[in-house]
Short mmCIF file of N, CA and C in Angstrom, two decimals:
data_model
loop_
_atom_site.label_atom_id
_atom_site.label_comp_id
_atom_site.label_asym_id
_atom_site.label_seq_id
_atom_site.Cartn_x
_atom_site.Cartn_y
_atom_site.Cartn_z
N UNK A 1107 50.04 -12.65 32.83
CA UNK A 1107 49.75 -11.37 32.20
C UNK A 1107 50.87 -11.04 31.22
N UNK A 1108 50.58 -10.85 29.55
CA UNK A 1108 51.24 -10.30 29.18
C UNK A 1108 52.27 -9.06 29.01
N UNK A 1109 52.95 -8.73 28.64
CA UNK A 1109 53.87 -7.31 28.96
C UNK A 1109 52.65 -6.31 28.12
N UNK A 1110 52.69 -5.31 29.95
CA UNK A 1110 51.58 -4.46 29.30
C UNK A 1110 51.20 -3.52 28.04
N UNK A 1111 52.14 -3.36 26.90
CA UNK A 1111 52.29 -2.34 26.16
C UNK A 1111 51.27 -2.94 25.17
N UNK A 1112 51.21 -4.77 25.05
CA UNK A 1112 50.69 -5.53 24.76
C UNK A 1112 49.28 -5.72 25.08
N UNK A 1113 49.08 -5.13 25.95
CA UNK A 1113 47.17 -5.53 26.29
C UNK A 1113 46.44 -5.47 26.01
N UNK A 1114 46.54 -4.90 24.60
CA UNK A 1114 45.37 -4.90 23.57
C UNK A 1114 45.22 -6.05 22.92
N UNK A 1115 46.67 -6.67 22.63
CA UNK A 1115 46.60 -8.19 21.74
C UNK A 1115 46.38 -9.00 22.84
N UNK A 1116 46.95 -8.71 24.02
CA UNK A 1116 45.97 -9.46 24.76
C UNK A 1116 44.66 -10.29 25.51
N UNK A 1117 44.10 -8.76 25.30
CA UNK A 1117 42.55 -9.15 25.52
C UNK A 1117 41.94 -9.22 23.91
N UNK A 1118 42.81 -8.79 22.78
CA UNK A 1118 41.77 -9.77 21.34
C UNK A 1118 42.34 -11.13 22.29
N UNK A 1119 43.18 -11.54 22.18
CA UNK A 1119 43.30 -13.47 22.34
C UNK A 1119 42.51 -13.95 23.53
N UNK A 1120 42.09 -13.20 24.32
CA UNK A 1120 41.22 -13.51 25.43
C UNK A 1120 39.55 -13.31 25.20
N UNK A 1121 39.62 -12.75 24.09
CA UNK A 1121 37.96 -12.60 23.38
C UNK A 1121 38.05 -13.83 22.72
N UNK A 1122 39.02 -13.86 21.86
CA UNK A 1122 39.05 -15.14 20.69
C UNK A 1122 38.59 -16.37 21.58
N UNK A 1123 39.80 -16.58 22.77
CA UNK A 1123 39.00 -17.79 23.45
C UNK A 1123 37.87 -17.39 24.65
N UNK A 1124 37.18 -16.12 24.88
CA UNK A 1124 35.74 -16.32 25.31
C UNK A 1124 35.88 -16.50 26.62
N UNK A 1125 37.14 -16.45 27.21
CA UNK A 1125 37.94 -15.82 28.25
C UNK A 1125 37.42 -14.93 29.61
N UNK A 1126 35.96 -14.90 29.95
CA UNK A 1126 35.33 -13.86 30.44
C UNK A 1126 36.31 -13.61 31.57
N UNK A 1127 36.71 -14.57 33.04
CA UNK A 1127 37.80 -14.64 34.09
C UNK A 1127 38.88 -13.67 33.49
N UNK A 1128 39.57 -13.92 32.62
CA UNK A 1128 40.98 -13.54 32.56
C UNK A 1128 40.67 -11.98 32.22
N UNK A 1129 39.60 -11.75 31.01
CA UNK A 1129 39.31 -10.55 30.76
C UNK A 1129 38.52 -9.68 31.80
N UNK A 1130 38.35 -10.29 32.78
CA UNK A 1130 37.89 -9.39 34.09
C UNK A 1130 38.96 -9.13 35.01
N UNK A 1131 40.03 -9.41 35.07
CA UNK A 1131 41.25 -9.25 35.68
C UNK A 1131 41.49 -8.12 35.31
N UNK A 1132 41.01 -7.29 33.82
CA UNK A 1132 41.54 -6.14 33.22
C UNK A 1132 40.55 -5.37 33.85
N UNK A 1133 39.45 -5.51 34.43
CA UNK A 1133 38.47 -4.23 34.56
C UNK A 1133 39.30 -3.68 35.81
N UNK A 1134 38.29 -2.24 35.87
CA UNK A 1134 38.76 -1.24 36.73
C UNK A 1134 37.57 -1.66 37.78
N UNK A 1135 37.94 -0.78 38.78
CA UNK A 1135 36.80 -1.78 40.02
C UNK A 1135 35.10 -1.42 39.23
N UNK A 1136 34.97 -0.47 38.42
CA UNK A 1136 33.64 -0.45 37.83
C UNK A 1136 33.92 0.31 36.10
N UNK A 1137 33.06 -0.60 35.64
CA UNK A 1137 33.62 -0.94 34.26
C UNK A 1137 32.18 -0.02 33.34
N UNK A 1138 32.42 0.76 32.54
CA UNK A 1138 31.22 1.70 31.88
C UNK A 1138 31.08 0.50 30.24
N UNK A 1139 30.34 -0.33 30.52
CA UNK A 1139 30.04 -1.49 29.64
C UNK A 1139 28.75 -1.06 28.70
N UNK A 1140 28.76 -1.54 27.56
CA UNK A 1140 27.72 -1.54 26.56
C UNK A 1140 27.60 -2.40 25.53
N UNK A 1141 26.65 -3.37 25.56
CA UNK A 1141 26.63 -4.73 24.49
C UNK A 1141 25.19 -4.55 24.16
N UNK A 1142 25.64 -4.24 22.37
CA UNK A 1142 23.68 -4.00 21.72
C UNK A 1142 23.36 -2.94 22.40
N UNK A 1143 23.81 -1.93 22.15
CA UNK A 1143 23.33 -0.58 22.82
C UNK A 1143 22.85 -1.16 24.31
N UNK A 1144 22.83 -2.02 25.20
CA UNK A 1144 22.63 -1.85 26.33
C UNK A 1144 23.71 -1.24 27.10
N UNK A 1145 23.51 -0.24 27.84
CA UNK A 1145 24.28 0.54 28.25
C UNK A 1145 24.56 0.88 29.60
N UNK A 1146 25.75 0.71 30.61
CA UNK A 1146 25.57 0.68 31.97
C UNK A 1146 26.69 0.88 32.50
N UNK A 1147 27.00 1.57 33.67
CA UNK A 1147 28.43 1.07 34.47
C UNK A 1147 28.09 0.24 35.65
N UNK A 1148 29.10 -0.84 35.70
CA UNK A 1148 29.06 -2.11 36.21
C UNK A 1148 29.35 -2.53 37.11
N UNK A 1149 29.86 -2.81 38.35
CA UNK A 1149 31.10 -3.57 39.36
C UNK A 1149 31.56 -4.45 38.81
N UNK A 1150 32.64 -4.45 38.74
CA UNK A 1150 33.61 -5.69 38.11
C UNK A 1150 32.92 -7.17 38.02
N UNK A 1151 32.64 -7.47 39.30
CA UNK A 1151 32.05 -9.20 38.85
C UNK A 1151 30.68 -9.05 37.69
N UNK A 1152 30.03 -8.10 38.35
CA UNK A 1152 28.99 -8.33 37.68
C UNK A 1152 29.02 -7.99 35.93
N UNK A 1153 30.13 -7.15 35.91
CA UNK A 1153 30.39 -7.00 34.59
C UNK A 1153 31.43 -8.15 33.26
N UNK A 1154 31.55 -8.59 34.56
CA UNK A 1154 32.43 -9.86 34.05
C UNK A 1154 31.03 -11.09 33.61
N UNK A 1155 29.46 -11.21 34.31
CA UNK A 1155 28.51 -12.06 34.45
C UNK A 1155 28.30 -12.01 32.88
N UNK A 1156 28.10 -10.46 32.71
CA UNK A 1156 27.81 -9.70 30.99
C UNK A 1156 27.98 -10.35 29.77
N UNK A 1157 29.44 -10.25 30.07
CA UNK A 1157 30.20 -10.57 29.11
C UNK A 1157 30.34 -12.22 28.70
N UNK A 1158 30.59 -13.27 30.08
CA UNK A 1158 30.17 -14.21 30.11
C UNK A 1158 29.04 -15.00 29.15
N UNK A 1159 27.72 -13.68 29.65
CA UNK A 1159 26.58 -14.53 28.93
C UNK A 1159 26.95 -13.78 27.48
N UNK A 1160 27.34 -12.56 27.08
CA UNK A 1160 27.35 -12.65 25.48
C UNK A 1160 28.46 -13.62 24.91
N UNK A 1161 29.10 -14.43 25.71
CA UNK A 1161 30.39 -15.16 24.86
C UNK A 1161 29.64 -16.31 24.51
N UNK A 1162 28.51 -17.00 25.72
CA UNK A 1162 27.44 -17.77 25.45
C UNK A 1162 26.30 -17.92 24.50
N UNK A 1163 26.04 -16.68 24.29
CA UNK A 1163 25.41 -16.70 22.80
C UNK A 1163 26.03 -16.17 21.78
N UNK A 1164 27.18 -16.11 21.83
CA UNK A 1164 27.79 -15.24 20.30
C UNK A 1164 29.36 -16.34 20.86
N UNK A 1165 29.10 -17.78 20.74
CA UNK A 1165 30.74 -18.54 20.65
C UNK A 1165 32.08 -17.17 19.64
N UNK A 1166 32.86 -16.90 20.27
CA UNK A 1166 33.65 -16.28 19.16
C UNK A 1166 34.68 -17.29 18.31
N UNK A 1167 34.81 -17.01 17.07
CA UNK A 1167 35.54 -17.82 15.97
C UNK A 1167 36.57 -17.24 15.96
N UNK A 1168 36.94 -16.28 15.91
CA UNK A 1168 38.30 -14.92 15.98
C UNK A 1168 38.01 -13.66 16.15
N UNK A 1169 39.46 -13.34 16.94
CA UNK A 1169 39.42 -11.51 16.82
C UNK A 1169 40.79 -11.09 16.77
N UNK A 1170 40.91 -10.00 16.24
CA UNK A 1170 41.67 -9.24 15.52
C UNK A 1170 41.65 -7.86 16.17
N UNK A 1171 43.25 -7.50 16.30
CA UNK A 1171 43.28 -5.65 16.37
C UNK A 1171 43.19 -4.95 15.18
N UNK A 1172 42.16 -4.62 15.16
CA UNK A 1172 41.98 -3.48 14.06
C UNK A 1172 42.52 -2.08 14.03
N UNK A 1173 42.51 -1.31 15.35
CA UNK A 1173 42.76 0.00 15.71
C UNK A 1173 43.55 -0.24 16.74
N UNK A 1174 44.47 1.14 16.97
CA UNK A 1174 45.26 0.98 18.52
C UNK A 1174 45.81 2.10 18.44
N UNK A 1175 45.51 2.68 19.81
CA UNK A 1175 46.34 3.92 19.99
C UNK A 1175 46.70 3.85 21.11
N UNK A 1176 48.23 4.20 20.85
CA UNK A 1176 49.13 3.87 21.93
C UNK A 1176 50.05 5.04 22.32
N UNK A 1177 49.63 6.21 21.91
CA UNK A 1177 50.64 7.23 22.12
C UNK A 1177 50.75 8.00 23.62
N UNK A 1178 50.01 7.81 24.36
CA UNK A 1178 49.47 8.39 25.27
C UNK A 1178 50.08 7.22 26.41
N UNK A 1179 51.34 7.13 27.29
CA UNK A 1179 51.59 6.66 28.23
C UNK A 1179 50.56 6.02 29.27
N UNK A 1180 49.63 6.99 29.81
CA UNK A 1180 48.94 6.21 30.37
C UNK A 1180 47.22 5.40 30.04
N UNK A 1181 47.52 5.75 28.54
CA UNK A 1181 45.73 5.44 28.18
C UNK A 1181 46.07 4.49 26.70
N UNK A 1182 45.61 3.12 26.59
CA UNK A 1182 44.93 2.55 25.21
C UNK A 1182 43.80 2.61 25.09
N UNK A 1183 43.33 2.67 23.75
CA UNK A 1183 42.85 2.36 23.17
C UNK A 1183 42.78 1.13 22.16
N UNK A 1184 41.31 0.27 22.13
CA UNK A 1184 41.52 -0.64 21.06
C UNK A 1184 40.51 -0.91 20.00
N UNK A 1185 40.42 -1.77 18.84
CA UNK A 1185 39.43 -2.02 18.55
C UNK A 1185 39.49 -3.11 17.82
N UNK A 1186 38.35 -4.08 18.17
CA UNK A 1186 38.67 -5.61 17.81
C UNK A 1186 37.91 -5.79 16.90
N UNK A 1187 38.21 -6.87 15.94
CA UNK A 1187 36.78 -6.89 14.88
C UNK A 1187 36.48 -8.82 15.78
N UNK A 1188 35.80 -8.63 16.07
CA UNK A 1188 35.60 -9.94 16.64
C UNK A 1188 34.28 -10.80 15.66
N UNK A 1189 34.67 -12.01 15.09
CA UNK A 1189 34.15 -13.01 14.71
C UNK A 1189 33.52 -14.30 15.76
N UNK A 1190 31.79 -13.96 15.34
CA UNK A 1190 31.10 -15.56 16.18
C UNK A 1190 30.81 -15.79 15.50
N UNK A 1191 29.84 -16.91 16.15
CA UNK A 1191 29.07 -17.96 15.16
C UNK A 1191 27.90 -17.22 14.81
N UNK A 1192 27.11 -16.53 15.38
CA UNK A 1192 26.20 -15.89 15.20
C UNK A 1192 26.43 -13.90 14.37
N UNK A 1193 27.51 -14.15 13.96
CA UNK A 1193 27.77 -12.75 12.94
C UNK A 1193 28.98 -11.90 13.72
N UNK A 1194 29.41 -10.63 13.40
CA UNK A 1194 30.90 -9.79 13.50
C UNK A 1194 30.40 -8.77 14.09
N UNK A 1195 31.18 -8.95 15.25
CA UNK A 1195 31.04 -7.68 16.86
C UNK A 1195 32.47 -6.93 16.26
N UNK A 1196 32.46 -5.56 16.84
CA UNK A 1196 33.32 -4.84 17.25
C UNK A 1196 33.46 -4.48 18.09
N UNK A 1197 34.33 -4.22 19.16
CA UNK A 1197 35.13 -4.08 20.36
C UNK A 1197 35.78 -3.01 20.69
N UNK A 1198 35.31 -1.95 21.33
CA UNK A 1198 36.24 -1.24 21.50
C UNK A 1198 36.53 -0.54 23.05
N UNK A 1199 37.72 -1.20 23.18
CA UNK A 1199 38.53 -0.70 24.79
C UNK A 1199 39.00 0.15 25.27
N UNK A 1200 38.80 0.97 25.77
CA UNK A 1200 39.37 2.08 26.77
C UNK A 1200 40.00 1.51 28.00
N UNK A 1201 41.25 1.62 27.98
CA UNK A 1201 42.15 1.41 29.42
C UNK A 1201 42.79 2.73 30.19
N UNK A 1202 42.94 2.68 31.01
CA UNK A 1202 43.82 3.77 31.87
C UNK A 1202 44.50 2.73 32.31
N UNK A 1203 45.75 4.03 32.73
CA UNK A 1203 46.85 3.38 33.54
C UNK A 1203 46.89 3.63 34.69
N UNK A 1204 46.96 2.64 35.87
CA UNK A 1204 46.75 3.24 37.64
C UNK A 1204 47.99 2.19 37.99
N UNK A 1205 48.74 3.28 38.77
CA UNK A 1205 49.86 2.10 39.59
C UNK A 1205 50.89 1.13 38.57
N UNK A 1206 51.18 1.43 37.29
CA UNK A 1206 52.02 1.11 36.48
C UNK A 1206 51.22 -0.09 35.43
N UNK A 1207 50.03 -0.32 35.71
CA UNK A 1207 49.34 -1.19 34.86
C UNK A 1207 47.81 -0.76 34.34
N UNK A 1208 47.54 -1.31 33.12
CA UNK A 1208 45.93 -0.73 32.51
C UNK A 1208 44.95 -1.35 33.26
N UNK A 1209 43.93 -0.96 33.01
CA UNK A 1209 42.40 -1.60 33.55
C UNK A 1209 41.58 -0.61 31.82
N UNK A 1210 40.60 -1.67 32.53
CA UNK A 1210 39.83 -1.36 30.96
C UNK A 1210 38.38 -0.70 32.12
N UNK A 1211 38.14 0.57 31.57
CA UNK A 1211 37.75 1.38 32.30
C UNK A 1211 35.96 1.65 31.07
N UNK A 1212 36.23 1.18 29.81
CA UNK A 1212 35.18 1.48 29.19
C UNK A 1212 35.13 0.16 27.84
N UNK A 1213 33.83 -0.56 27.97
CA UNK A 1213 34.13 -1.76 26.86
C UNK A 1213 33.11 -1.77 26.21
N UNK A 1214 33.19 -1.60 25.00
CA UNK A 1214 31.90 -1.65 23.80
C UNK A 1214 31.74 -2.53 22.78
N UNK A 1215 30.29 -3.49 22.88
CA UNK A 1215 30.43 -4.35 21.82
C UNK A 1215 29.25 -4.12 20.71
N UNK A 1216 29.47 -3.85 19.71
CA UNK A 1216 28.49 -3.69 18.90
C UNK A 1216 28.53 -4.08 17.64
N UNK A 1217 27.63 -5.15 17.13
CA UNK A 1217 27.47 -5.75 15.57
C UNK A 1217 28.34 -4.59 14.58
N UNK A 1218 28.95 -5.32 14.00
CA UNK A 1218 29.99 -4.96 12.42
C UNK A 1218 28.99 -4.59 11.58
N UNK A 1219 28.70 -3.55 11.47
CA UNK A 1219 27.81 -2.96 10.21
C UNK A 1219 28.37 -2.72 9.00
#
């Protein structure tokens, strides 16, 4: 695990490589997920299954921090411009802080318009 102040560039490099495991290490025990306007809160594994299958149809080519707000001790924010093979997602993370480390408490993926 990277040094947490970092966990935004973290989980872009864990999108870039499609990473679903490592990027489920970040969820909170239930994760308020939305890919293509499908919209849901999750239990961790199963929200980790999600993400899995969109890395499966959308291979990612790169991602990038676009946005970040970091002023707030216990809360990031992020926003990824993420590149697949199949066209440009955006990403955007909500973490809280519990017990001295983030969890990603809210994750949104939706086509680059």
């Amino acid at each position: 695990m990277a040094f947490q102040g970092d966990i935004v560039d973290t989980l872009s490099g864990l999108f870039k490589s499609a990473n679903s495991k490592e990027i489920s290490k970040n969820f909170s025990s239930s994760v308020e997920l939305s890919i293509n306007e499908e919209e849901d809160v999750y239990p961790k594994a199963q929200a980790e299954q999600i993400i899995r299958e969109f890395f499966t149809k959308n291979p990612p080519v790169s991602s990038a921090v676009i946005h970040l707000i970091n002023t707030n001790p216990n809360y990031r924010f992020g926003i990824l411009a993420l590149n697949t093979k199949n066209g440009k997602f955006r990403v955007a993370i909500t973490l809280k802080k519990t017990a001295n480390t983030f969890f990603i408490t809210e994750l949104r993926v939706e086509p680059d318009k």
